[in-house]
Short mmCIF file of C-alpha atoms in Angstrom, two decimals:
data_model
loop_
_atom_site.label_atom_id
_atom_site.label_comp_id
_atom_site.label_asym_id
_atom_site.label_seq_id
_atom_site.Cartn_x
_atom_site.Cartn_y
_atom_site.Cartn_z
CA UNK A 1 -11.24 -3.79 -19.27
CA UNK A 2 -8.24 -5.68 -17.87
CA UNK A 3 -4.43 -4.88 -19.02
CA UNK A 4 -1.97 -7.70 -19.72
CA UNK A 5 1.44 -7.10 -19.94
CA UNK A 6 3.55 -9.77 -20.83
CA UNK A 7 7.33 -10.32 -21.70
CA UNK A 8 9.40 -13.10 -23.32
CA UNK A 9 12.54 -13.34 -25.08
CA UNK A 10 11.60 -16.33 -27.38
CA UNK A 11 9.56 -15.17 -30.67
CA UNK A 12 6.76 -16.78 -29.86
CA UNK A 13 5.11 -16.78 -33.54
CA UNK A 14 8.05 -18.99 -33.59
CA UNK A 15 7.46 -20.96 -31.34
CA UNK A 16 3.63 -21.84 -32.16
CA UNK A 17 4.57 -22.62 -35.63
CA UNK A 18 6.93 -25.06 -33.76
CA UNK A 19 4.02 -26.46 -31.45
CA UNK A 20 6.24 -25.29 -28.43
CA UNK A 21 3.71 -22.45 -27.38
CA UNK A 22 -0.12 -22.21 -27.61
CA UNK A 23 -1.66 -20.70 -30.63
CA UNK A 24 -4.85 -19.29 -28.31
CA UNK A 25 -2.79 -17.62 -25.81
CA UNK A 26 -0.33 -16.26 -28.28
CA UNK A 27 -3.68 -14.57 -29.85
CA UNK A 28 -4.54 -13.16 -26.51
CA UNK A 29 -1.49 -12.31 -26.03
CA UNK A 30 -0.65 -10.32 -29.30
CA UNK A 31 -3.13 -7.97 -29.45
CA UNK A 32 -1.09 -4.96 -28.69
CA UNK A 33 2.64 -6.13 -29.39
CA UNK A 34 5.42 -4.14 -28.46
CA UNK A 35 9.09 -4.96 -29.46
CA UNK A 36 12.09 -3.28 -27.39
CA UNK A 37 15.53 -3.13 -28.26
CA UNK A 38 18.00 -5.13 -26.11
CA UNK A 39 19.89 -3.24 -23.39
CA UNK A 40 23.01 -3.96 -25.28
CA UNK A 41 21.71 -2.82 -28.69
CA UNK A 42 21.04 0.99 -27.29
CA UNK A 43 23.34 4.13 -27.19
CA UNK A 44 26.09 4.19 -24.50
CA UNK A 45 23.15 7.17 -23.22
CA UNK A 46 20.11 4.96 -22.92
CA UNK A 47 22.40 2.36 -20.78
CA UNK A 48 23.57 5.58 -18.79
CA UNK A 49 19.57 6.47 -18.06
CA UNK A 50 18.79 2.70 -17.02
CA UNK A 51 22.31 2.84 -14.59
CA UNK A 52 20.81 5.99 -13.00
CA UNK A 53 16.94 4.74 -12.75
CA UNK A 54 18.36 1.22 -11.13
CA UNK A 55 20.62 3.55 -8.72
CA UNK A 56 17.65 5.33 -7.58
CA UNK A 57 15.50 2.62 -7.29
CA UNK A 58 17.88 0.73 -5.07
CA UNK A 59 18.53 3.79 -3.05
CA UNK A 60 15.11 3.72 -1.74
CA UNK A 61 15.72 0.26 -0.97
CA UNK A 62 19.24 1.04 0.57
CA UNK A 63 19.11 4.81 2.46
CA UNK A 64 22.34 4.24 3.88
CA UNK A 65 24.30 3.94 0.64
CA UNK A 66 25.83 5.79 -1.39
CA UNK A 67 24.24 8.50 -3.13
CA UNK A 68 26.33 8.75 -5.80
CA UNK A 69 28.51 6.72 -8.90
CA UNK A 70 31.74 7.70 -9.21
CA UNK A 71 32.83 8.35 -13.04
CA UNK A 72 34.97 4.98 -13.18
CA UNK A 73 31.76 2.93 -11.81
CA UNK A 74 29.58 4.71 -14.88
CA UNK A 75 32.19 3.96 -17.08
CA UNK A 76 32.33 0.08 -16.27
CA UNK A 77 28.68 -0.23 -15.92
CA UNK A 78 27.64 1.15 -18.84
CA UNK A 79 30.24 -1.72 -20.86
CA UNK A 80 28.57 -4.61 -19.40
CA UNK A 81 26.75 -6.62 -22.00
CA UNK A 82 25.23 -10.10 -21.95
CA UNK A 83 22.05 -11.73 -21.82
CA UNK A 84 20.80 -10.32 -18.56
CA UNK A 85 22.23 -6.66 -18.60
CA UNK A 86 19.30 -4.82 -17.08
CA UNK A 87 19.70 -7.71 -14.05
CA UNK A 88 23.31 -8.34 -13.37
CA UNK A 89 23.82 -4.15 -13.46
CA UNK A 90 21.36 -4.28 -10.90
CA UNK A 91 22.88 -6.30 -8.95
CA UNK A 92 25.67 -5.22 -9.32
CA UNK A 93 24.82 -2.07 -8.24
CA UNK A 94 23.16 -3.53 -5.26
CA UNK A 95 25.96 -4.82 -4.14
CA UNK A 96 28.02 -2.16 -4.20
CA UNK A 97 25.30 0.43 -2.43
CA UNK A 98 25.86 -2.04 0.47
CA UNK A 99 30.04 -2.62 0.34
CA UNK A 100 29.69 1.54 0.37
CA UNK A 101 27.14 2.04 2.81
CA UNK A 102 28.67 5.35 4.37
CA UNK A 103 30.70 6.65 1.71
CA UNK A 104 29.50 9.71 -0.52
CA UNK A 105 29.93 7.41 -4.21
CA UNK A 106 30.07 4.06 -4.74
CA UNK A 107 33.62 3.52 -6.04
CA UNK A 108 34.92 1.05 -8.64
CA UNK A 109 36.42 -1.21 -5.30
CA UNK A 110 32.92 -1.75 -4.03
CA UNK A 111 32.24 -3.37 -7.85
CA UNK A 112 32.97 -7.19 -8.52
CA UNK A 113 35.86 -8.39 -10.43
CA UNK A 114 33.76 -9.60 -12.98
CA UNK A 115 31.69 -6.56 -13.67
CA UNK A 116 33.39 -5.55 -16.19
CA UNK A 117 32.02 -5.93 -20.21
CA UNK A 118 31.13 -9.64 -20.65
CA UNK A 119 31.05 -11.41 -23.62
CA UNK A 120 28.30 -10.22 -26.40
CA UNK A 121 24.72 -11.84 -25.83
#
């Protein structure tokens, strides 16, 4: 038995009643369907999980940053909203593991200008 796991942001029912996507694959494809909320559509707590799963995923990419998010970086990550949350916070957060490299927590002057909440997507 082979697993499949597939992601898209179109609604691809959609799309092959619009002749944009094959109506074979989308079969294959659909067997087991699972819908997830947007980043931006969960609690401020869910968005507080994903900050602190990215951090320590990065960290093992990046052992000389810092170990640590100082409150005011939380804070400011946890408002960003878009289309790509789950990717710009992670790079955002790269970024900033390697401006800090040598300081305890990564603090909100190792952050972009722009992080900050974007518009709604």
């Amino acid at each position: 038995m082979s697993v499949l796991v597939a992601a898209t942001n179109k609604n691809l029912q959609a799309e092959v009643e619009g002749a944009r996507f094959r109506e074979d694959l989308y079969y294959r494809l659909s067997v087991m369907p699972l819908t997830l909320p947007a980043v931006r559509d969960r609690s401020r707590e869910d968005r507080l999980a994903l900050i602190t799963r990215l951090l320590g995923d990065l960290q093992a990419e990046l052992p000389n940053g810092p170990a640590a998010l100082s409150s005011d970086v939380l804070e400011r990550l946890s408002l960003i909203r878009g289309r790509a949350t789950c990717g710009r916070c992670g790079n955002v957060l790269e970024r900033a593991l390697i401006l800090g490299r040598g300081q305890p927590a990564v603090s909100i002057e190792h952050l972009p200008v722009s992080s900050g909440p974007g518009p709604p997507g």
